[in-house]
mmCIF file with all atom_site columns, C-alpha atoms in Angstrom:
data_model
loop_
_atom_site.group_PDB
_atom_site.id
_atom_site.type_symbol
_atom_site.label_atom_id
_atom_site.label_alt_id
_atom_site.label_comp_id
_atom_site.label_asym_id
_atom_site.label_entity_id
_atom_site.label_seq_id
_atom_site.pdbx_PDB_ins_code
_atom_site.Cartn_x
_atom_site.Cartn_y
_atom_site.Cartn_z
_atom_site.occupancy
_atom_site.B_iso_or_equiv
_atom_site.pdbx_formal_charge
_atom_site.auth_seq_id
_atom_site.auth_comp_id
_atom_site.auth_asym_id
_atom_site.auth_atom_id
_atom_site.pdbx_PDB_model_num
ATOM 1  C CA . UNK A 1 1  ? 53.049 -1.350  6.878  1.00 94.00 ? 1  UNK A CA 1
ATOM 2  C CA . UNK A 1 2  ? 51.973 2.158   8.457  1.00 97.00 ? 2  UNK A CA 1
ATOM 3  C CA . UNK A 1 3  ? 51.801 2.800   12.144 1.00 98.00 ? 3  UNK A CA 1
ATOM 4  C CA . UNK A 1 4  ? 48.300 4.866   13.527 1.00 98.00 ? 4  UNK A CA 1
ATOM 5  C CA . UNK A 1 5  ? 47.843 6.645   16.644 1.00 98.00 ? 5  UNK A CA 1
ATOM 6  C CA . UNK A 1 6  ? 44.506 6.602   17.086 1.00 98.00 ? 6  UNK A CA 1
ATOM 7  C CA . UNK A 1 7  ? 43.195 8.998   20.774 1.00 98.00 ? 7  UNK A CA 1
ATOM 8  C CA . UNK A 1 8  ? 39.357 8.126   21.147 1.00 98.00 ? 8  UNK A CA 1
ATOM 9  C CA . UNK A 1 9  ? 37.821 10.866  23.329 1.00 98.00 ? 9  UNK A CA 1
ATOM 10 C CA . UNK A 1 10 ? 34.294 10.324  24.955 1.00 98.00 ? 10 UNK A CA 1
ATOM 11 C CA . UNK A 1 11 ? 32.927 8.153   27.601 1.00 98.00 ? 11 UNK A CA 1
ATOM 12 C CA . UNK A 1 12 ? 35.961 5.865   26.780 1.00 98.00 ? 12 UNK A CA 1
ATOM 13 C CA . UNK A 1 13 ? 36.915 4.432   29.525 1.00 98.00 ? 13 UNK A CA 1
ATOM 14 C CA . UNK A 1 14 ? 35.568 1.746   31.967 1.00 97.00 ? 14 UNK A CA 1
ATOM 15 C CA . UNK A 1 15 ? 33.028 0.640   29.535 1.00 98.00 ? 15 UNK A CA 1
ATOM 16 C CA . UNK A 1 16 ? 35.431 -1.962  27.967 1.00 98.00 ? 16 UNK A CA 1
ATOM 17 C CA . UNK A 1 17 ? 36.547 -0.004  25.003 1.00 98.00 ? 17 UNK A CA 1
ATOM 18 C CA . UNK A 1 18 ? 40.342 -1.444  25.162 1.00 98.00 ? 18 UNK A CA 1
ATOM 19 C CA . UNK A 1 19 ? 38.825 -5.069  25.545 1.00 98.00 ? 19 UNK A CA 1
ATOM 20 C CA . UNK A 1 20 ? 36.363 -4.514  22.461 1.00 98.00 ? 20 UNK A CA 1
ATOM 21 C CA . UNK A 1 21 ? 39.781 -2.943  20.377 1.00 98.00 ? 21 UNK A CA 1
ATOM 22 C CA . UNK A 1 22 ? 41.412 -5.977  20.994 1.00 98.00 ? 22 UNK A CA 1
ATOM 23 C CA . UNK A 1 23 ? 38.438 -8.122  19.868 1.00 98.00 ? 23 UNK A CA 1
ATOM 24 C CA . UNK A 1 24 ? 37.806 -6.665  16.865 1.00 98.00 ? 24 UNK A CA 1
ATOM 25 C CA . UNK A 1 25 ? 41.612 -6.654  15.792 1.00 98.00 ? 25 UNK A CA 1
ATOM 26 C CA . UNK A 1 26 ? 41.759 -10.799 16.093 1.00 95.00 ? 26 UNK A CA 1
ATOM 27 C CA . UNK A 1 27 ? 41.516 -11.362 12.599 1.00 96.00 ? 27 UNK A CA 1
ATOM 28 C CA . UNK A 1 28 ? 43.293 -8.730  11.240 1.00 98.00 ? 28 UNK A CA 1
ATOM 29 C CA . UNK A 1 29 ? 47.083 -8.326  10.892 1.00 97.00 ? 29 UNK A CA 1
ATOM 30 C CA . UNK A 1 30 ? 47.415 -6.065  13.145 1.00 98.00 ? 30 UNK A CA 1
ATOM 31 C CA . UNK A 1 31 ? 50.148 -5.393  16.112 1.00 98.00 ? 31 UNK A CA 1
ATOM 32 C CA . UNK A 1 32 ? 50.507 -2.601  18.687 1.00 97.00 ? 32 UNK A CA 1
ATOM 33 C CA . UNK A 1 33 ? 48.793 -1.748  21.972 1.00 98.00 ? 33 UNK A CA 1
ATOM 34 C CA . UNK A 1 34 ? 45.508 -0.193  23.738 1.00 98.00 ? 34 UNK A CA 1
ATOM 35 C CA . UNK A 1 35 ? 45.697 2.064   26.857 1.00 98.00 ? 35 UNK A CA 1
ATOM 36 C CA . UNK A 1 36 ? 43.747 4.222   29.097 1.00 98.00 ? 36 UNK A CA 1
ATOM 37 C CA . UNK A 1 37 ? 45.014 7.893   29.285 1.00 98.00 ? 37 UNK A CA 1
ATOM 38 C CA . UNK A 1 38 ? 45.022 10.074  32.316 1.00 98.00 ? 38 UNK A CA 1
ATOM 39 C CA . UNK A 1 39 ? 43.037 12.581  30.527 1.00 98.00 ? 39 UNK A CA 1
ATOM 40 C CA . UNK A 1 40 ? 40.197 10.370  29.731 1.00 98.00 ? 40 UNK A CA 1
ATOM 41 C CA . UNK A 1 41 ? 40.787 9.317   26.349 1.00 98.00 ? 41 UNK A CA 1
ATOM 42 C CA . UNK A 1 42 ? 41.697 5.809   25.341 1.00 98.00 ? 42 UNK A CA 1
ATOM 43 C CA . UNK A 1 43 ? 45.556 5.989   22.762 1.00 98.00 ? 43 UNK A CA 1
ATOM 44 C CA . UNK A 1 44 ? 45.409 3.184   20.357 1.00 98.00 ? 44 UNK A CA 1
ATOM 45 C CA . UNK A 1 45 ? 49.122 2.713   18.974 1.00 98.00 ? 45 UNK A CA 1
ATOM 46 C CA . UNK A 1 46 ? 49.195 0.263   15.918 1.00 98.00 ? 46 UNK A CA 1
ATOM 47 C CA . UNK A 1 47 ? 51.009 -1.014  13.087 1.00 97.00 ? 47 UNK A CA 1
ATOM 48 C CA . UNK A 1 48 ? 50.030 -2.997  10.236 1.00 97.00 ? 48 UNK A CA 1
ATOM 49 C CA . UNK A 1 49 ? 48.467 -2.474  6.785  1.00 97.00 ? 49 UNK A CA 1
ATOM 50 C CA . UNK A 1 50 ? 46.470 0.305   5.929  1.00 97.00 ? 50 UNK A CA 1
ATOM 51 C CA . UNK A 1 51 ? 43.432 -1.995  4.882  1.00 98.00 ? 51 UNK A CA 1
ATOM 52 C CA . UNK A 1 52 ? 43.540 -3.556  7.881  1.00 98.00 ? 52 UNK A CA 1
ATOM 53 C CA . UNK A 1 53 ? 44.040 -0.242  10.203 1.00 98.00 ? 53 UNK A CA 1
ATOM 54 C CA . UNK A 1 54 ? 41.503 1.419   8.300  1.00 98.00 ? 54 UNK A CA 1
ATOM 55 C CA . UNK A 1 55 ? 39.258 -1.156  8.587  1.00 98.00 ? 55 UNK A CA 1
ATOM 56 C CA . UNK A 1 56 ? 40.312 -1.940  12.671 1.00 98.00 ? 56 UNK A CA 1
ATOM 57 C CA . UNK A 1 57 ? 39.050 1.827   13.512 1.00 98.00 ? 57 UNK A CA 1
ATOM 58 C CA . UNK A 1 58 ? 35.546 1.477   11.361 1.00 98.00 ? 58 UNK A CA 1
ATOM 59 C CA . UNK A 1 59 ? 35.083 -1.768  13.370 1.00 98.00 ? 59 UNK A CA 1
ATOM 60 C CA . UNK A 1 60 ? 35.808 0.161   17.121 1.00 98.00 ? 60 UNK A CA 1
ATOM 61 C CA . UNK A 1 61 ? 33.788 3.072   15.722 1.00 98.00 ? 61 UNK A CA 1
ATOM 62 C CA . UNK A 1 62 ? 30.607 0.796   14.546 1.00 98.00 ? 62 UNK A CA 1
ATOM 63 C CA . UNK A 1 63 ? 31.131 -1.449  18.091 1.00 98.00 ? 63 UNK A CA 1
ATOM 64 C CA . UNK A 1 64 ? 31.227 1.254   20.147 1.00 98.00 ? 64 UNK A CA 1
ATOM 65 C CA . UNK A 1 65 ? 29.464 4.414   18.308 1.00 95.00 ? 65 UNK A CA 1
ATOM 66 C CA . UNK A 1 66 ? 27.740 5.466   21.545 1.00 95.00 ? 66 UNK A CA 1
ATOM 67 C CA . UNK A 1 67 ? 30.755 6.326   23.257 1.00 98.00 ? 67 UNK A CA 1
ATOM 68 C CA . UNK A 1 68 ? 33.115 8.027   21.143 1.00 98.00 ? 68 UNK A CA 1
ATOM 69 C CA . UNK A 1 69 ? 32.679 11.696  20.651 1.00 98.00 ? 69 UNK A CA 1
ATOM 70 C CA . UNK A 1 70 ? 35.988 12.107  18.757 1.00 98.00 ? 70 UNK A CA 1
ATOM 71 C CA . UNK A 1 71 ? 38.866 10.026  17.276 1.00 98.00 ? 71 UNK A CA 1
ATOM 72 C CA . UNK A 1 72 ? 41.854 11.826  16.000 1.00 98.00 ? 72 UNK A CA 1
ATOM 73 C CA . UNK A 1 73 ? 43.857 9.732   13.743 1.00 98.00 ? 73 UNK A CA 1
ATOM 74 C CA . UNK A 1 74 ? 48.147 9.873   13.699 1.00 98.00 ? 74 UNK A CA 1
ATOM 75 C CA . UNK A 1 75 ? 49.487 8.114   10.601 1.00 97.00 ? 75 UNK A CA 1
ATOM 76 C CA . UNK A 1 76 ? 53.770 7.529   10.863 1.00 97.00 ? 76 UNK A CA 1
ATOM 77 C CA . UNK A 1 77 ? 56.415 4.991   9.578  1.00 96.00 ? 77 UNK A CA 1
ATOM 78 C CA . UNK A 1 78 ? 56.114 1.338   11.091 1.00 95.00 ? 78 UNK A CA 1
ATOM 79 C CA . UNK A 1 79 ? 57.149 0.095   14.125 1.00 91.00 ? 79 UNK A CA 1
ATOM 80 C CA . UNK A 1 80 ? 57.170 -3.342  12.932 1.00 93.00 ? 80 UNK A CA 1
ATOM 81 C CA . UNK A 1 81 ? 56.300 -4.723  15.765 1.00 93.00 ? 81 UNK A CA 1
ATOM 82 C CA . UNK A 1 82 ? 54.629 -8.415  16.284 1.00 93.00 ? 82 UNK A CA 1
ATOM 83 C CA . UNK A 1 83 ? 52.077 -9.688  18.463 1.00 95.00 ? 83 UNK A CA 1
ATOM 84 C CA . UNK A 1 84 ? 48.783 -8.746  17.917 1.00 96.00 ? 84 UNK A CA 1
ATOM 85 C CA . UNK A 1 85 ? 46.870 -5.876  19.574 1.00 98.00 ? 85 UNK A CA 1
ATOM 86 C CA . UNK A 1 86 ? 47.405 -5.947  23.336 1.00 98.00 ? 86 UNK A CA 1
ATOM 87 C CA . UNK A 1 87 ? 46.321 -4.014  26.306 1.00 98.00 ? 87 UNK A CA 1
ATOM 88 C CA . UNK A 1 88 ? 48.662 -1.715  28.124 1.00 96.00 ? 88 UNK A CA 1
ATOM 89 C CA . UNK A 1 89 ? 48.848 -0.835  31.754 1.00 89.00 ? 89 UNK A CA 1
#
């Protein structure tokens, strides 16, 4: 288990980019959370195997390829958190 902190930069936000994250983590073993940045940028903070990480961010990237102009990618020790992907307020 590796934790990512994924910042997606673009025309990120109100275009349902945290709801679509969340969607395309449901069958993947994946736990952390989604949230809207002041700056404009949407942080996605998650935990879970690298397979599954790796493969969560091609799945955003590929859903919503129009809107993201950058991702820069944060890999760190675990959390170990449980849950599932959520979005934060």
């Amino acid at each position: 288990m590796i934790r990512y902190l994924a910042r997606f930069s673009g025309h990120v936000q109100g275009v349902g980019f945290r709801a679509t994250c969340v969607a395309e983590a449901r069958d993947l073993n994946v736990h952390g959370t989604v949230r809207n940045e002041p700056d404009g940028s949407v942080l996605l903070d998650v935990d879970g195997p690298a397979g599954d990480l790796k493969e969560l961010i091609r799945r955003i990237e590929v859903a919503m390829k129009g809107n993201i102009d950058a991702v820069v990618i944060d890999q760190s020790e675990s959390k170990q958190r449980s849950g599932g992907l959520r979005i934060s307020f």
